[in-house]
Coordinates of N, CA and C in Angstrom, one line a residue:
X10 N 107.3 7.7 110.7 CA 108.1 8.0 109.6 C 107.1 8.4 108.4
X11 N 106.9 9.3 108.0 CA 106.3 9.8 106.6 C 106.7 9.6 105.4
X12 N 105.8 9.7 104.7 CA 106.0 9.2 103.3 C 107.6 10.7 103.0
X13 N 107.3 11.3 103.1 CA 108.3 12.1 102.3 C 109.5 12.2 103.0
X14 N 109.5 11.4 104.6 CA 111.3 11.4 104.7 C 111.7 10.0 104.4
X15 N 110.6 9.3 103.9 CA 111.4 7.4 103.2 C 111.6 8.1 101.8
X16 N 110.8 9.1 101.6 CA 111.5 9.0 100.3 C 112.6 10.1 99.5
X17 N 112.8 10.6 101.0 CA 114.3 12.2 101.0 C 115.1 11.3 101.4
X18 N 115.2 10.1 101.9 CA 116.0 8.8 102.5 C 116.6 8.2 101.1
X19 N 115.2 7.3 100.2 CA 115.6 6.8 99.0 C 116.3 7.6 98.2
X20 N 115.7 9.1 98.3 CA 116.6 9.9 96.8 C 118.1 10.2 97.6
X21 N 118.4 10.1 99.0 CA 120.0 10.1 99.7 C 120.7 8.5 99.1
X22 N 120.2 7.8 99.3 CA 121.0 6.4 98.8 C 121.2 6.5 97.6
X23 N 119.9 6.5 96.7 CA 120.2 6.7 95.4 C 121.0 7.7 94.5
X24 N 121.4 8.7 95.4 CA 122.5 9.8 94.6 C 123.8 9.2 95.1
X25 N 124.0 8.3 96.3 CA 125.3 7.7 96.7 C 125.3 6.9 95.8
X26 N 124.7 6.5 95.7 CA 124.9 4.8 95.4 C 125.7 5.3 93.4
X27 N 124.7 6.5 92.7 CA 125.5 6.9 91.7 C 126.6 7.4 91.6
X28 N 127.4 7.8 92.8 CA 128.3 8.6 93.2 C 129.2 8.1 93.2
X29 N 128.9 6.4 93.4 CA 130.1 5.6 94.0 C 130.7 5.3 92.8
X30 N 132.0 5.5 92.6 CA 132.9 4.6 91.3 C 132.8 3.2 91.0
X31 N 132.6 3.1 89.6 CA 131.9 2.0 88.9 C 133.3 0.3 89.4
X32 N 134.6 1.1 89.2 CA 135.4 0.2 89.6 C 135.4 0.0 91.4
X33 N 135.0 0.4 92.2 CA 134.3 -0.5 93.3 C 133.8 -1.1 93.4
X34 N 133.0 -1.7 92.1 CA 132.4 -2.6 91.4 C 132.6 -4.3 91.1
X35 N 134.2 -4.1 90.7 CA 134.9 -4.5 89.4 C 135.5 -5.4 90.5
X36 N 135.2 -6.7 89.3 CA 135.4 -8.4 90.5 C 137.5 -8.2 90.6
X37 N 137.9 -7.2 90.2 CA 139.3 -7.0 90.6 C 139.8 -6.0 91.7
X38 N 138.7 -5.2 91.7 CA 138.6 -4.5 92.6 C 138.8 -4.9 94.0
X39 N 138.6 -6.7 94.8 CA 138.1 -7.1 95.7 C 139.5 -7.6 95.9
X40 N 139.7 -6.8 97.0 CA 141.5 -7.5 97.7 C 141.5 -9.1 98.0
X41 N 142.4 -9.9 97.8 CA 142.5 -10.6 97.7 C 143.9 -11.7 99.0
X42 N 143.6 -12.5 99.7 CA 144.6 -13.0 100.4 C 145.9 -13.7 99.4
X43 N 147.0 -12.7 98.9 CA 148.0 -13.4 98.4 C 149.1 -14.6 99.1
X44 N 149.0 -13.7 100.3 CA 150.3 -15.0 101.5 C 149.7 -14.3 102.3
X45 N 150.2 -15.3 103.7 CA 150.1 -14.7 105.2 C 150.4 -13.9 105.4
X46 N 151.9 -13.4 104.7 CA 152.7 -12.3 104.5 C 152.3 -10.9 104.3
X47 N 151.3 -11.2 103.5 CA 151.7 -9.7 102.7 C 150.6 -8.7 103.2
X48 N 151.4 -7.3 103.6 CA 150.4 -6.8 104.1 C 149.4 -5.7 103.9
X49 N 148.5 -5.4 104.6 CA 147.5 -5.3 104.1 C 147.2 -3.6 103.8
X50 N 148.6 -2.6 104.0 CA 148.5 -1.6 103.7 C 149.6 -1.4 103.2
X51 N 150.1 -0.8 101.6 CA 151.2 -0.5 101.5 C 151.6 1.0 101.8
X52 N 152.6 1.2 102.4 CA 153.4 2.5 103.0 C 153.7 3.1 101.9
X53 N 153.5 4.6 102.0 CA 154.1 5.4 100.8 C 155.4 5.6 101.3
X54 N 155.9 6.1 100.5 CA 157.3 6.3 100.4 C 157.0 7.9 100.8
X55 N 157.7 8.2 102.1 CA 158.3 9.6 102.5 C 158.9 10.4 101.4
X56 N 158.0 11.9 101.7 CA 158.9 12.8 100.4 C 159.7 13.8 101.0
X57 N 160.8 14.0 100.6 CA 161.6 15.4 101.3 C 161.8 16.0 100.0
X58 N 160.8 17.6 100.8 CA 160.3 18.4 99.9 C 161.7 19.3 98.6
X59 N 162.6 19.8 99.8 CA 163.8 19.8 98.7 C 164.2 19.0 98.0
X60 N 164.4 17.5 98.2 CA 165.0 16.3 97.3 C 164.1 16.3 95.9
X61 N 162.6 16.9 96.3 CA 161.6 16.4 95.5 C 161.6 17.4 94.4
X62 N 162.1 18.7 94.8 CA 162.0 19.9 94.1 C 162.7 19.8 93.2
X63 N 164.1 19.6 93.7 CA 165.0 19.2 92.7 C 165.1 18.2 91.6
X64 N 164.0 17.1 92.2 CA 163.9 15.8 91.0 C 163.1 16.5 90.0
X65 N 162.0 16.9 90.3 CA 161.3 17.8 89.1 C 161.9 18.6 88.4
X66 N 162.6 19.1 89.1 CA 163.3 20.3 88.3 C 162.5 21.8 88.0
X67 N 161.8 21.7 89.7 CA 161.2 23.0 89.8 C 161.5 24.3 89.3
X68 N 163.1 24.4 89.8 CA 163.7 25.8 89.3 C 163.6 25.6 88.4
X69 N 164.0 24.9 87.3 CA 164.3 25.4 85.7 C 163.2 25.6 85.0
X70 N 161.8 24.7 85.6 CA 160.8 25.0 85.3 C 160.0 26.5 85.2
X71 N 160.4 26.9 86.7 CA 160.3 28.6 86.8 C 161.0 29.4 86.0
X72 N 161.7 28.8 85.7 CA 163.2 30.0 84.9 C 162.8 29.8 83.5
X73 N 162.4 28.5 83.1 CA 161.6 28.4 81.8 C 160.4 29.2 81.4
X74 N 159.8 29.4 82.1 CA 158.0 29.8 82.5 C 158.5 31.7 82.3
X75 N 159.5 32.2 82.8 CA 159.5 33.9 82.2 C 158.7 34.0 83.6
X76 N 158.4 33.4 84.2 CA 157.4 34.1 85.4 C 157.6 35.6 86.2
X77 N 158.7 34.9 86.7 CA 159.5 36.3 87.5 C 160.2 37.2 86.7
X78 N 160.4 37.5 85.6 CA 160.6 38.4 84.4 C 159.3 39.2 84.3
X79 N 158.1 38.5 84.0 CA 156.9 39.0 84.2 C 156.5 39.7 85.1
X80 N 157.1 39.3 86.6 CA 156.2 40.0 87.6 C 157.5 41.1 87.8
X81 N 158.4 41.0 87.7 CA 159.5 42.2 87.2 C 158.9 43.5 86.6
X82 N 158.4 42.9 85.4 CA 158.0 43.7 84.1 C 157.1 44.6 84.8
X83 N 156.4 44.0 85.5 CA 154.7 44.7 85.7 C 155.1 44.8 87.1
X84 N 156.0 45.4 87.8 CA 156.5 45.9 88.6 C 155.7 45.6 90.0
X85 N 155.2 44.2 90.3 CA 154.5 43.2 91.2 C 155.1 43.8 92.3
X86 N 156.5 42.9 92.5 CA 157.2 43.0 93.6 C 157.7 44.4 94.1
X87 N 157.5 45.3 93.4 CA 157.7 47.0 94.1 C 156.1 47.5 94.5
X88 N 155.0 47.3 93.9 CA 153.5 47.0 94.3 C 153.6 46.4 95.6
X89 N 154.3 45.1 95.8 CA 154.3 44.5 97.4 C 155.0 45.1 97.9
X90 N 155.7 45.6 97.6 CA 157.1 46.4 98.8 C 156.3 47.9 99.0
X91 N 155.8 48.0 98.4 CA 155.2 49.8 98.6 C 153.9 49.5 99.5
X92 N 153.3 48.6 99.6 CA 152.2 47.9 100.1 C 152.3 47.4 101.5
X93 N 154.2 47.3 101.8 CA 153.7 46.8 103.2 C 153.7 45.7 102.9
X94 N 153.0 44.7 102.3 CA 153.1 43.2 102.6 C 154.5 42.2 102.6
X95 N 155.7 43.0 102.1 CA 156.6 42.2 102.5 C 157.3 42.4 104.0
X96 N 156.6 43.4 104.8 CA 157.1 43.8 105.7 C 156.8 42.9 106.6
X97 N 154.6 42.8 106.3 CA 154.0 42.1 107.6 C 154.3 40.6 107.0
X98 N 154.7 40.1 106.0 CA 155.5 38.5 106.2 C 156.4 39.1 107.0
X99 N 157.6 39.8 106.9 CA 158.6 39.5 108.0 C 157.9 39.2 109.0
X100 N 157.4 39.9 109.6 CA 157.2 40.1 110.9 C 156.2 38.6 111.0
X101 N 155.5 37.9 110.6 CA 155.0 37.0 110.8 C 156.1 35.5 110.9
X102 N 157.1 35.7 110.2 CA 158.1 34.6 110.2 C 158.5 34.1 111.5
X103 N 158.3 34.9 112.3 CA 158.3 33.8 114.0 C 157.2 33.2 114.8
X104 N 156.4 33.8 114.0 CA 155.0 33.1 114.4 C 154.9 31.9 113.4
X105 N 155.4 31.7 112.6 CA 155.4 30.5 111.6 C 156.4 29.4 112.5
X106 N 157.6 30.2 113.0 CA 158.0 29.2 113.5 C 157.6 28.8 114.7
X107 N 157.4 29.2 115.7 CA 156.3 29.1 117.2 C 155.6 28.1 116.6
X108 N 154.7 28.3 115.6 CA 153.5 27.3 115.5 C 153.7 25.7 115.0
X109 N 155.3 26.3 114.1 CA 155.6 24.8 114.0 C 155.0 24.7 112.3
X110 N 154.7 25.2 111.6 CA 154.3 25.0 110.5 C 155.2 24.4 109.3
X111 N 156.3 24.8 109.5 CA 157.8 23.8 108.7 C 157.1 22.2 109.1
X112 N 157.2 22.2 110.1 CA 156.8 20.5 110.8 C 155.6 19.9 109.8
X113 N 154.6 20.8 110.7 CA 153.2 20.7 109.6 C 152.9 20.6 108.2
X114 N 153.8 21.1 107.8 CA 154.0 21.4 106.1 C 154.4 19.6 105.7
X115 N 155.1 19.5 106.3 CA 156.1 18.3 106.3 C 155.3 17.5 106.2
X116 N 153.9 17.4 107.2 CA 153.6 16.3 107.5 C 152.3 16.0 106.5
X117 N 151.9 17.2 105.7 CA 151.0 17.0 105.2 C 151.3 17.2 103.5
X118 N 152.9 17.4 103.4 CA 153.0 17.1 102.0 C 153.4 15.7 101.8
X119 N 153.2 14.7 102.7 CA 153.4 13.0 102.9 C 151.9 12.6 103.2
X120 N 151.0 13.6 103.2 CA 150.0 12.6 103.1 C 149.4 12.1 101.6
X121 N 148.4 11.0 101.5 CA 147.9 10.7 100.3 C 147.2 11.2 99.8
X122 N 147.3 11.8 98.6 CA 146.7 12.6 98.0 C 144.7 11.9 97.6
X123 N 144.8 10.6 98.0 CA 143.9 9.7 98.3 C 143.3 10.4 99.6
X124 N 143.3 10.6 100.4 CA 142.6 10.9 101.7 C 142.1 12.1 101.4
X125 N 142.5 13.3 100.6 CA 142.2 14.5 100.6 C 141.0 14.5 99.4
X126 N 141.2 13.3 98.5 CA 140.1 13.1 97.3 C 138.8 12.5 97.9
X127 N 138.6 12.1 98.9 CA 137.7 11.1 99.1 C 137.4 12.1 100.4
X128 N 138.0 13.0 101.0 CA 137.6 14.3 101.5 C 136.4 15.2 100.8
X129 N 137.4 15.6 100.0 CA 136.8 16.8 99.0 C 135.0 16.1 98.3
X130 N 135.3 14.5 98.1 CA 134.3 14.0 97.2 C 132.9 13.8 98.4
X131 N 133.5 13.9 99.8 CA 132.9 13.3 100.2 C 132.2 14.5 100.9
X132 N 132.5 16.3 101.3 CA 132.1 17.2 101.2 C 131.1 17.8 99.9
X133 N 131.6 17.1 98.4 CA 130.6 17.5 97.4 C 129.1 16.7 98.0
X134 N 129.2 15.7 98.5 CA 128.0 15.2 98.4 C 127.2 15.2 99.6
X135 N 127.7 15.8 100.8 CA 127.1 16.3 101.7 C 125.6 17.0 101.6
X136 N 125.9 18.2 101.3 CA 124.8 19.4 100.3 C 123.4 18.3 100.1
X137 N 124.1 17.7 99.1 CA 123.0 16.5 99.0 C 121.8 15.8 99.6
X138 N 122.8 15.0 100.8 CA 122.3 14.4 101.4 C 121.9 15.1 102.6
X139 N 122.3 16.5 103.0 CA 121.7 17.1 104.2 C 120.1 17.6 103.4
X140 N 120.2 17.9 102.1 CA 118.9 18.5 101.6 C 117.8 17.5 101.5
X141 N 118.2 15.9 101.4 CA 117.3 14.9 101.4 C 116.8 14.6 102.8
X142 N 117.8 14.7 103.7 CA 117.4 13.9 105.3 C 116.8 15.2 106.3
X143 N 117.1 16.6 105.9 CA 116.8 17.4 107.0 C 115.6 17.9 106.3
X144 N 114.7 18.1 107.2 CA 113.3 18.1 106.7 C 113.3 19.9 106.3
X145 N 111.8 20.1 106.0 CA 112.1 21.2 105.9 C 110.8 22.0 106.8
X146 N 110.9 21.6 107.4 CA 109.9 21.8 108.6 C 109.5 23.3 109.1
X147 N 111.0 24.1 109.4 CA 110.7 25.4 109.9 C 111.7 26.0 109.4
X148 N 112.1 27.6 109.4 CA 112.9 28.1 108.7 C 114.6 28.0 109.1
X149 N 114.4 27.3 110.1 CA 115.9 26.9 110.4 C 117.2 26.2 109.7
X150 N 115.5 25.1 109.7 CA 116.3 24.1 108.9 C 116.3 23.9 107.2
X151 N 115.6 24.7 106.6 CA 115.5 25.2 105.3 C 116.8 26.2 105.1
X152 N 117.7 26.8 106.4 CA 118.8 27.7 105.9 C 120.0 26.7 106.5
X153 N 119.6 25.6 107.3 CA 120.9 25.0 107.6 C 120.9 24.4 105.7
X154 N 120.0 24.1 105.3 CA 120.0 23.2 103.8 C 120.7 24.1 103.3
X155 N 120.5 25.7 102.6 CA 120.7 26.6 101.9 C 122.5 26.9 102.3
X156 N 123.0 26.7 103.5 CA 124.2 27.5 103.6 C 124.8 26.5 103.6
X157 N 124.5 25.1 103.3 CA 125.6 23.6 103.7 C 126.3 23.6 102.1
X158 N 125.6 24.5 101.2 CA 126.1 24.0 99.6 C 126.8 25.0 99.8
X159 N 127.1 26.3 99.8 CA 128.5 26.7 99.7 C 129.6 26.8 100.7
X160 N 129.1 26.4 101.8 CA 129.8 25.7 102.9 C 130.9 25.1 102.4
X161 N 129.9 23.6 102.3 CA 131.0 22.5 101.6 C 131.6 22.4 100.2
X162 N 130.9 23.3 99.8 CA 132.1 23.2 98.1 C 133.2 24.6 98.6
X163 N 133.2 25.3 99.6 CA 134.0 26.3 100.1 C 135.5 25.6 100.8
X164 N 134.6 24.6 101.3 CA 135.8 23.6 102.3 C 136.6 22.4 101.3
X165 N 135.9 21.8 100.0 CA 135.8 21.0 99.2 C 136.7 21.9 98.6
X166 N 136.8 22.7 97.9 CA 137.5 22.9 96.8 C 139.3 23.3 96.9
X167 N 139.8 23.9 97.8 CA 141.1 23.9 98.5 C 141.8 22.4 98.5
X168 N 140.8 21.6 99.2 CA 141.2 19.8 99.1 C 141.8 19.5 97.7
X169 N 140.4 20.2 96.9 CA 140.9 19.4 95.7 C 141.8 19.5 95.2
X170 N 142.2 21.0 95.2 CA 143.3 21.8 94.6 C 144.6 21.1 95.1
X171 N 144.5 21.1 96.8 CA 145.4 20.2 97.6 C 146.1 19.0 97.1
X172 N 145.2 18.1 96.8 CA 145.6 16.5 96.1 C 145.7 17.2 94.8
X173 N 145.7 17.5 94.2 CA 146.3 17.8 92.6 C 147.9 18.2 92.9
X174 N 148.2 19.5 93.7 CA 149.5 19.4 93.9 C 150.4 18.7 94.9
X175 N 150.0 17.3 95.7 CA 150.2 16.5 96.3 C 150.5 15.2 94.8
X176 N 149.6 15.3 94.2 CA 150.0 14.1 93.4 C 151.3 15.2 92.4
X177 N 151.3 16.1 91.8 CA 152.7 16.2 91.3 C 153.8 16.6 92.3
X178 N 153.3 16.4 94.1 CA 154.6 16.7 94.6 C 155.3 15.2 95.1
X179 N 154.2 14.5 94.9 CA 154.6 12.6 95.2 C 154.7 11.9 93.8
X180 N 154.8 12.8 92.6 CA 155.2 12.0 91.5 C 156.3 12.0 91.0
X181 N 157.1 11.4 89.5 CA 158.1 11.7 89.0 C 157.5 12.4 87.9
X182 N 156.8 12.8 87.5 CA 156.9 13.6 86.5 C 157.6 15.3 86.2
X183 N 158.0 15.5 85.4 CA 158.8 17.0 85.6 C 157.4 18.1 86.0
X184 N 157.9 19.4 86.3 CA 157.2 20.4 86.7 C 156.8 21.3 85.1
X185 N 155.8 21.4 84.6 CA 155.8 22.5 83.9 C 154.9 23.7 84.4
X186 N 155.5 24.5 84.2 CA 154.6 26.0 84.7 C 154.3 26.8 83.2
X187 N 154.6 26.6 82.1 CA 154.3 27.9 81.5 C 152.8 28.1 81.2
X188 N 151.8 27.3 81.7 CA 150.5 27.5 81.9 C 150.4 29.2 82.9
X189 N 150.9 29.0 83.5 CA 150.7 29.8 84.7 C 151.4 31.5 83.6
X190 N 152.7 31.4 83.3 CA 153.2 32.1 82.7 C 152.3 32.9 81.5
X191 N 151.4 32.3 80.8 CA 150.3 32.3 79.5 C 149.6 33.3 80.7
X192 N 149.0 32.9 82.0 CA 147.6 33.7 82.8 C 148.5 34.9 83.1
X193 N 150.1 35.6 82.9 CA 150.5 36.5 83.4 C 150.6 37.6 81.9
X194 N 150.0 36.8 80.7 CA 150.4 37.8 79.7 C 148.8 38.5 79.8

């Protein structure tokens, strides 16, 4: 072992070890035996995507937002129709169903928006740690270094976006869109 991979080793711990959240820390942080009972993973609560739409109050949100007025205005949806693209969705609508992707959809708008964060966080810091441990010996492995950082912030970033709209599709808060409506003026 050489001096410079103990110490591409130490600067890999030491960028985790900063990485890690301070409340992982925190003497509350540390689970605790309340009863024999209680168990040790709580279940989320299943979401059904229409029930959920409606508790937000998706639509009025949209109808609020001028969105589709907008893409009216600026003649969007005759742009797609003259384009062919609403044609080749048709045509792809039985390959959606073949694959099962209703199912799929289903199953991953019930996942925790927790698994997809500690995903994404855990792809940021990859880049990292492959530039500390993989030597840089021959030209190979100086381009596995060079292509792992937009790699993983490529595969990272979708995640994140993912758990952002996982947490307002598993919350109660209302939907606002006129953010989105402001990027159409």
């Amino acid at each position: 072992v050489t001096e410079e991979m103990m110490m591409r080793s130490l600067l890999a711990v030491c960028i985790l070890a900063m990485a890690a959240p301070a409340a992982a820390f925190a003497p509350g942080s540390v689970p605790t035996l309340r009863s024999a009972r209680a168990p040790a993973i709580s279940m989320q609560k299943k979401v059904d995507i229409l029930d959920k739409i409606e508790q937000l109050e998706v639509l009025t949100a949209l109808s609020k937002s001028g969105i589709l007025s907008k893409l009216e205005r600026s003649r969007t949806l005759t742009k797609l129709e003259n384009s062919g693209l609403l044609s080749t969705v048709e045509k792809l609508l039985p390959i959606v169903d073949e694959a099962g992707i209703i199912s799929l959809t289903k199953t991953l708008v019930n996942t925790s928006p927790g698994i997809l964060n500690a995903v994404w966080f855990g792809l940021i810091l990859l880049p990292a740690a492959i530039v500390a441990l993989v030597p840089d010996t021959n030209n190979g492995l100086v381009a596995v270094q060079v292509v792992s950082v937009p790699l993983c912030i490529s595969l990272a970033a979708p995640l994140y976006f993912g758990a952002q709209v996982l947490k307002v599709i598993q919350g109660d808060e209302k939907v606002d869109l006129s953010g989105i409506s402001k990027l159409l003026d």
